[in-house]
CSV table of C-alpha atoms in Angstrom, one decimal:
chain,number,residue,atom,x,y,z
Q,1,ASN,CA,-4.9,9.0,-23.7
Q,2,ILE,CA,-1.8,8.9,-21.5
Q,3,ILE,CA,0.1,5.6,-21.8
Q,4,PHE,CA,3.0,5.2,-19.4
Q,5,SER,CA,4.1,1.6,-20.1
Q,6,CYS,CA,4.0,-1.0,-22.8
Q,7,ILE,CA,4.4,-4.0,-20.4
Q,8,SER,CA,1.7,-6.6,-21.0
Q,9,GLY,CA,0.8,-9.0,-18.1
Q,10,ARG,CA,-0.4,-11.5,-20.6
Q,11,ASP,CA,3.0,-11.7,-22.2
Q,12,LEU,CA,4.4,-13.0,-18.9
Q,13,ILE,CA,2.1,-16.1,-19.0
Q,14,THR,CA,3.9,-19.0,-20.6
Q,15,ASP,CA,2.4,-21.6,-22.9
Q,16,ASP,CA,2.1,-24.1,-20.0
Q,17,GLY,CA,0.0,-21.7,-18.0
Q,18,TRP,CA,2.4,-20.1,-15.5
Q,19,PHE,CA,2.5,-16.3,-14.8
Q,20,HIS,CA,6.2,-15.3,-14.3
Q,21,GLU,CA,6.6,-11.9,-12.7
Q,22,ARG,CA,10.0,-10.5,-13.9
Q,23,GLY,CA,10.7,-6.9,-13.0
Q,24,GLU,CA,13.5,-4.4,-13.5
Q,25,LEU,CA,13.5,-3.7,-9.7
Q,26,TRP,CA,14.3,-7.3,-8.9
Q,27,PRO,CA,16.7,-8.4,-11.6
Q,28,GLY,CA,17.7,-12.1,-11.7
Q,29,GLN,CA,14.7,-13.4,-9.9
Q,30,ALA,CA,11.0,-14.1,-10.6
Q,31,MET,CA,7.7,-15.0,-8.8
Q,32,SER,CA,5.6,-17.6,-10.5
Q,33,LEU,CA,1.9,-18.5,-10.1
Q,34,LYS,CA,-0.1,-21.1,-11.9
Q,35,VAL,CA,-2.9,-19.5,-13.9
Q,36,LYS,CA,-6.3,-21.2,-13.9
Q,37,LYS,CA,-8.2,-18.6,-15.9
Q,38,ILE,CA,-7.7,-15.1,-17.3
Q,39,LEU,CA,-10.5,-12.9,-16.1
Q,40,ALA,CA,-9.5,-9.5,-17.4
Q,41,ASP,CA,-6.8,-8.3,-19.8
Q,42,HIS,CA,-6.7,-4.7,-21.1
Q,43,ARG,CA,-5.1,-1.3,-21.0
Q,44,SER,CA,-6.5,1.5,-19.0
Q,45,LYS,CA,-5.5,5.2,-19.7
Q,46,TYR,CA,-2.5,4.7,-17.4
Q,47,GLN,CA,-1.4,1.0,-17.3
Q,48,ASP,CA,-1.8,-2.6,-18.4
Q,49,ILE,CA,-4.3,-4.4,-16.2
Q,50,LEU,CA,-4.5,-8.2,-15.9
Q,51,VAL,CA,-6.6,-10.2,-13.5
Q,52,PHE,CA,-6.4,-14.0,-13.4
Q,53,GLU,CA,-7.7,-16.7,-11.3
Q,54,SER,CA,-4.8,-18.6,-9.9
Q,55,GLU,CA,-4.5,-22.3,-8.9
Q,56,ASN,CA,-4.0,-21.7,-5.2
Q,57,HIS,CA,-3.8,-17.9,-4.5
Q,58,GLY,CA,-7.3,-16.9,-5.5
Q,59,ASN,CA,-7.8,-14.0,-7.9
Q,60,VAL,CA,-4.7,-12.0,-8.7
Q,61,LEU,CA,-4.4,-8.3,-9.8
Q,62,VAL,CA,-1.4,-7.5,-12.0
Q,63,LEU,CA,-0.5,-3.9,-13.1
Q,64,ASP,CA,2.1,-3.4,-15.7
Q,65,GLY,CA,3.3,-7.0,-15.2
Q,66,VAL,CA,3.7,-6.7,-11.4
Q,67,ILE,CA,1.5,-8.5,-8.9
Q,68,GLN,CA,-0.4,-6.0,-6.7
Q,69,VAL,CA,-2.9,-8.3,-4.9
Q,70,THR,CA,-3.6,-12.0,-4.4
Q,71,GLU,CA,-6.6,-12.9,-2.4
Q,72,ARG,CA,-4.5,-15.4,-0.4
Q,73,ASP,CA,-2.0,-13.1,1.2
Q,74,VAL,CA,-3.1,-9.4,0.7
Q,75,PHE,CA,-4.3,-9.1,4.3
Q,76,SER,CA,-0.7,-9.2,5.6
Q,77,TYR,CA,0.1,-6.0,3.7
Q,78,THR,CA,-3.2,-4.1,4.0
Q,79,GLU,CA,-3.7,-4.8,7.7
Q,80,MET,CA,-0.2,-3.6,8.6
Q,81,MET,CA,-0.2,-0.6,6.3
Q,82,THR,CA,-3.5,0.5,7.8
Q,83,HIS,CA,-3.5,-0.4,11.4
Q,84,ILE,CA,0.1,0.7,12.2
Q,85,PRO,CA,-0.7,4.4,11.6
Q,86,LEU,CA,-4.3,4.2,12.8
Q,87,PHE,CA,-3.7,2.4,16.1
Q,88,ALA,CA,-0.6,4.7,16.6
Q,89,HIS,CA,-3.0,7.7,16.5
Q,90,PRO,CA,-5.0,8.2,19.7
Q,91,ASN,CA,-8.1,9.5,17.8
Q,92,PRO,CA,-8.0,9.3,14.0
Q,93,GLN,CA,-11.0,10.9,12.4
Q,94,LYS,CA,-10.0,12.1,8.9
Q,95,VAL,CA,-8.0,9.6,6.7
Q,96,LEU,CA,-6.7,10.0,3.2
Q,97,VAL,CA,-5.7,7.1,1.0
Q,98,ILE,CA,-3.6,7.7,-2.1
Q,99,GLY,CA,-3.8,4.8,-4.6
Q,100,GLY,CA,-5.3,1.7,-3.1
Q,101,GLY,CA,-7.9,1.3,-5.9
Q,102,ASP,CA,-8.6,-2.4,-4.9
Q,103,GLY,CA,-10.4,-1.1,-1.8
Q,104,ALA,CA,-8.6,-3.3,0.7
Q,105,VAL,CA,-7.1,-0.4,2.7
Q,106,LEU,CA,-10.5,1.2,2.8
Q,107,ARG,CA,-11.9,-2.0,4.3
Q,108,GLU,CA,-9.4,-1.9,7.1
Q,109,ILE,CA,-9.8,1.8,7.8
Q,110,ALA,CA,-13.6,1.2,8.2
Q,111,ARG,CA,-12.9,-1.0,11.2
Q,112,HIS,CA,-12.0,2.1,13.2
Q,113,PRO,CA,-15.2,3.7,14.6
Q,114,SER,CA,-13.5,7.0,15.5
Q,115,VAL,CA,-13.0,7.7,11.8
Q,116,THR,CA,-15.6,10.0,10.4
Q,117,GLU,CA,-14.2,10.7,6.9
Q,118,ILE,CA,-12.3,8.4,4.5
Q,119,VAL,CA,-11.1,9.9,1.3
Q,120,ILE,CA,-9.4,8.0,-1.5
Q,121,CYS,CA,-7.6,9.5,-4.5
Q,122,GLU,CA,-7.0,6.9,-7.1
Q,123,LEU,CA,-5.6,8.0,-10.5
Q,124,ASP,CA,-7.0,5.0,-12.5
Q,125,GLN,CA,-10.7,4.3,-12.5
Q,126,GLY,CA,-9.9,1.0,-14.3
Q,127,VAL,CA,-8.3,-0.4,-11.1
Q,128,ILE,CA,-11.4,0.3,-9.1
Q,129,ASP,CA,-13.6,-1.2,-11.8
Q,130,VAL,CA,-11.8,-4.6,-12.1
Q,131,SER,CA,-11.5,-4.8,-8.3
Q,132,LYS,CA,-15.2,-4.4,-7.8
Q,133,LYS,CA,-15.9,-7.1,-10.3
Q,134,TYR,CA,-13.1,-9.6,-9.5
Q,135,LEU,CA,-12.0,-8.8,-6.0
Q,136,PRO,CA,-15.3,-8.0,-4.2
Q,137,SER,CA,-14.0,-9.1,-0.8
Q,138,LEU,CA,-11.5,-6.2,-1.0
Q,139,ALA,CA,-13.6,-3.7,-2.9
Q,140,LYS,CA,-16.4,-3.9,-0.3
Q,141,GLY,CA,-14.2,-1.2,1.3
Q,142,PHE,CA,-15.9,1.3,-1.1
Q,143,ASP,CA,-19.3,0.4,0.3
Q,144,ASP,CA,-18.7,2.2,3.6
Q,145,ASN,CA,-20.8,5.4,3.8
Q,146,ARG,CA,-17.8,7.4,5.1
Q,147,VAL,CA,-15.8,6.8,1.9
Q,148,ARG,CA,-15.5,9.6,-0.7
Q,149,VAL,CA,-13.8,8.7,-4.0
Q,150,HIS,CA,-11.8,11.1,-6.2
Q,151,ILE,CA,-10.4,10.0,-9.5
Q,152,MET,CA,-7.5,12.3,-9.6
Q,153,ASP,CA,-3.9,13.0,-8.8
Q,154,GLY,CA,-3.4,12.8,-5.0
Q,155,ALA,CA,-0.8,15.5,-4.9
Q,156,VAL,CA,-3.3,18.0,-6.5
Q,157,PHE,CA,-6.0,17.0,-4.0
Q,158,MET,CA,-3.6,17.5,-1.1
Q,159,GLU,CA,-2.6,20.9,-2.4
Q,160,ALA,CA,-6.2,22.0,-2.0
Q,161,ASN,CA,-6.6,20.3,1.4
Q,162,LYS,CA,-3.8,21.5,3.7
Q,163,GLU,CA,-3.7,20.7,7.5
Q,164,TYR,CA,-6.8,18.5,7.2
Q,165,PHE,CA,-6.0,14.8,7.6
Q,166,ASP,CA,-5.0,12.9,10.7
Q,167,VAL,CA,-3.6,10.0,8.8
Q,168,ILE,CA,-2.5,9.7,5.1
Q,169,ILE,CA,-1.8,6.2,3.7
Q,170,THR,CA,-0.2,5.9,0.3
Q,171,ASP,CA,-0.8,2.4,-1.2
Q,172,SER,CA,1.2,2.7,-4.3
Q,173,SER,CA,2.8,0.4,-6.9
Q,174,ASP,CA,6.6,0.4,-7.5
Q,175,PRO,CA,8.4,3.6,-8.5
Q,176,ILE,CA,8.1,3.0,-12.2
Q,177,GLY,CA,5.6,4.8,-14.6
Q,178,PRO,CA,2.8,6.7,-13.0
Q,179,ALA,CA,3.7,5.8,-9.4
Q,180,SER,CA,7.3,7.1,-9.6
Q,181,VAL,CA,6.4,10.6,-8.3
Q,182,LEU,CA,5.1,9.0,-5.1
Q,183,PHE,CA,8.6,8.0,-4.1
Q,184,GLU,CA,10.0,11.6,-4.5
Q,185,THR,CA,10.6,14.3,-1.8
Q,186,PRO,CA,8.0,16.8,-3.2
Q,187,PHE,CA,5.2,14.2,-2.8
Q,188,TYR,CA,6.2,13.7,0.9
Q,189,ASN,CA,6.2,17.5,1.3
Q,190,ALA,CA,2.7,17.6,0.0
Q,191,MET,CA,1.6,14.9,2.5
Q,192,TYR,CA,3.2,16.9,5.3
Q,193,GLN,CA,1.3,20.0,4.4
Q,194,SER,CA,-2.0,18.1,4.2
Q,195,LEU,CA,-1.5,16.6,7.7
Q,196,ASN,CA,-3.0,18.0,10.9
Q,197,ALA,CA,-0.6,18.5,13.8
Q,198,GLU,CA,0.3,15.2,15.3
Q,199,GLY,CA,-0.6,13.5,12.0
Q,200,ILE,CA,0.9,10.3,10.6
Q,201,VAL,CA,1.9,9.2,7.1
Q,202,CYS,CA,2.3,5.6,6.1
Q,203,THR,CA,3.6,4.7,2.6
Q,204,GLN,CA,4.6,1.6,0.7
Q,205,GLY,CA,8.3,1.4,1.4
Q,206,GLU,CA,9.7,-1.2,-0.9
Q,207,CYS,CA,11.8,-4.3,0.1
Q,208,MET,CA,14.8,-4.3,2.4
Q,209,TRP,CA,16.3,-7.2,0.5
Q,210,LEU,CA,16.2,-5.4,-2.8
Q,211,HIS,CA,15.8,-1.6,-2.5
Q,212,LEU,CA,18.0,-0.2,0.2
Q,213,ASP,CA,19.4,2.1,-2.4
Q,214,LEU,CA,15.9,3.6,-2.8
Q,215,ILE,CA,14.9,3.5,0.9
Q,216,ARG,CA,17.9,5.2,2.5
Q,217,PRO,CA,18.0,8.4,0.4
Q,218,LEU,CA,14.2,8.8,0.6
Q,219,ILE,CA,14.2,8.5,4.4
Q,220,LYS,CA,17.2,10.9,4.6
Q,221,SER,CA,15.6,13.4,2.3
Q,222,ILE,CA,12.3,13.7,4.3
Q,223,SER,CA,13.8,13.5,7.8
Q,224,ASN,CA,14.4,17.2,7.9
Q,225,LYS,CA,10.7,17.8,7.3
Q,226,PHE,CA,9.0,15.2,9.4
Q,227,THR,CA,9.4,14.9,13.2
Q,228,ASP,CA,10.1,11.2,13.1
Q,229,VAL,CA,10.7,8.8,10.2
Q,230,SER,CA,10.8,5.1,10.7
Q,231,TYR,CA,10.7,1.9,8.7
Q,232,ALA,CA,8.5,-1.0,9.5
Q,233,TYR,CA,7.8,-4.1,7.5
Q,234,THR,CA,5.6,-7.1,6.9
Q,235,THR,CA,6.0,-10.5,5.2
Q,236,ILE,CA,4.0,-11.4,2.2
Q,237,PRO,CA,4.9,-14.4,0.0
Q,238,THR,CA,3.8,-13.0,-3.4
Q,239,TYR,CA,5.7,-9.7,-3.2
Q,240,PRO,CA,9.4,-9.7,-4.3
Q,241,SER,CA,11.6,-11.5,-1.8
Q,242,GLY,CA,8.5,-12.1,0.4
Q,243,GLN,CA,8.8,-8.8,2.3
Q,244,ILE,CA,7.7,-5.2,1.9
Q,245,GLY,CA,8.2,-2.2,4.1
Q,246,PHE,CA,6.4,0.9,5.2
Q,247,ILE,CA,7.8,4.4,5.7
Q,248,VAL,CA,6.0,5.8,8.7
Q,249,ALA,CA,6.5,9.5,9.3
Q,250,THR,CA,5.0,11.9,11.8
Q,251,LYS,CA,4.2,15.6,12.1
Q,252,GLU,CA,4.8,17.2,15.5
Q,253,ARG,CA,4.7,13.9,17.4
Q,254,GLY,CA,7.1,11.0,18.2
Q,255,ALA,CA,7.5,7.6,16.7
Q,256,CYS,CA,4.7,5.2,16.0
Q,257,ASN,CA,6.3,1.9,17.2
Q,258,VAL,CA,4.0,1.7,20.2
Q,259,PRO,CA,0.3,1.7,19.5
Q,260,ALA,CA,-1.8,4.4,21.3
Q,261,ARG,CA,-4.8,2.1,21.1
Q,262,THR,CA,-5.4,-1.6,20.7
Q,263,PRO,CA,-8.2,-3.5,18.8
Q,264,THR,CA,-11.3,-4.5,20.7
Q,265,GLU,CA,-11.6,-8.3,21.1
Q,266,GLU,CA,-14.2,-8.3,18.4
Q,267,ILE,CA,-12.0,-6.5,15.9
Q,268,GLN,CA,-9.0,-8.6,16.7
Q,269,LYS,CA,-10.9,-11.7,15.9
Q,270,GLN,CA,-11.6,-10.3,12.4
Q,271,LEU,CA,-7.9,-9.5,11.8
Q,272,ARG,CA,-5.6,-12.2,10.3
Q,273,TYR,CA,-2.2,-10.6,10.7
Q,274,TYR,CA,-2.1,-7.4,12.8
Q,275,THR,CA,-1.7,-7.6,16.6
Q,276,PRO,CA,-0.4,-4.9,19.0
Q,277,GLU,CA,2.7,-7.1,19.6
Q,278,LEU,CA,3.4,-7.4,15.9
Q,279,HIS,CA,2.9,-3.6,15.5
Q,280,THR,CA,5.9,-3.0,17.8
Q,281,ALA,CA,7.9,-5.9,16.4
Q,282,SER,CA,7.5,-4.7,12.8
Q,283,PHE,CA,9.8,-1.7,13.6
Q,284,VAL,CA,12.7,-4.0,14.7
Q,285,LEU,CA,14.9,-4.4,11.7
Q,286,PRO,CA,17.6,-6.9,10.9
Q,287,ALA,CA,21.1,-5.6,11.6
Q,288,PHE,CA,22.0,-5.2,7.9
Q,289,ALA,CA,18.9,-3.2,7.1
Q,290,LYS,CA,19.1,-1.0,10.2
Q,291,ARG,CA,22.7,-0.1,9.3
Q,292,ALA,CA,22.0,0.5,5.7
Q,293,ILE,CA,18.9,2.7,6.2
Q,294,PHE,CA,19.7,4.7,9.4
Q,295,GLU,CA,23.5,4.6,10.1
């Protein structure tokens, strides 16, 4: 078995029942949630997996000591990560998801009737298993008959499927352990090669308050390959500093800050965060972040 990390989520739960998320990518600060009940606690082939029922954030998925999902606020992340690239594309049909084993991104993609094929490459079957058991409102994304699941390295899959996908979404954890390669230039090159002409990539882009030293060089390194590279963001209380970004890159087409399509009235009523107005606004960065990333 391949073990990348020895961090145990249970070790971050104090005797008085609080989970304290303390990570090396956000030194000097912590996010704390009151634990009601531990639902799952074990190691998979790749990482430590903890699921607990929280006092007021629903069920919480923690990988290697880092919060990935809470039922209370995950929609702000998954709706924006999914609908920015899909509504920026005039006719998305084939969509690839790298990571995203909780199923929430799949659930959002399934709202687009033009999509004919949804492929997910998740390295860790264990994440899918606990999500189906303890996060069923998210994992119902796996139930759509357009979804095909591959338990494998996404880079290997893309190498065998070049110029195939209209949109590629990488829903990854932080650049430590098995997810570290997803923040490196070769992985972005693999995504570029797997895109159709006029395709769009959207990846987890870390936090402008904490990780400008990661964001700027990555964007700079891929700007010579992709036609346009932008940074958008969303707010989410249980991620470090309450914000997380998306690197949105295109192949043989312009920027994605203006949606090419908008949700129907029926779909918009189902969404809790994304709107066409917020789509455009999410690309407008504070002055400090714009300077640090792009100037």
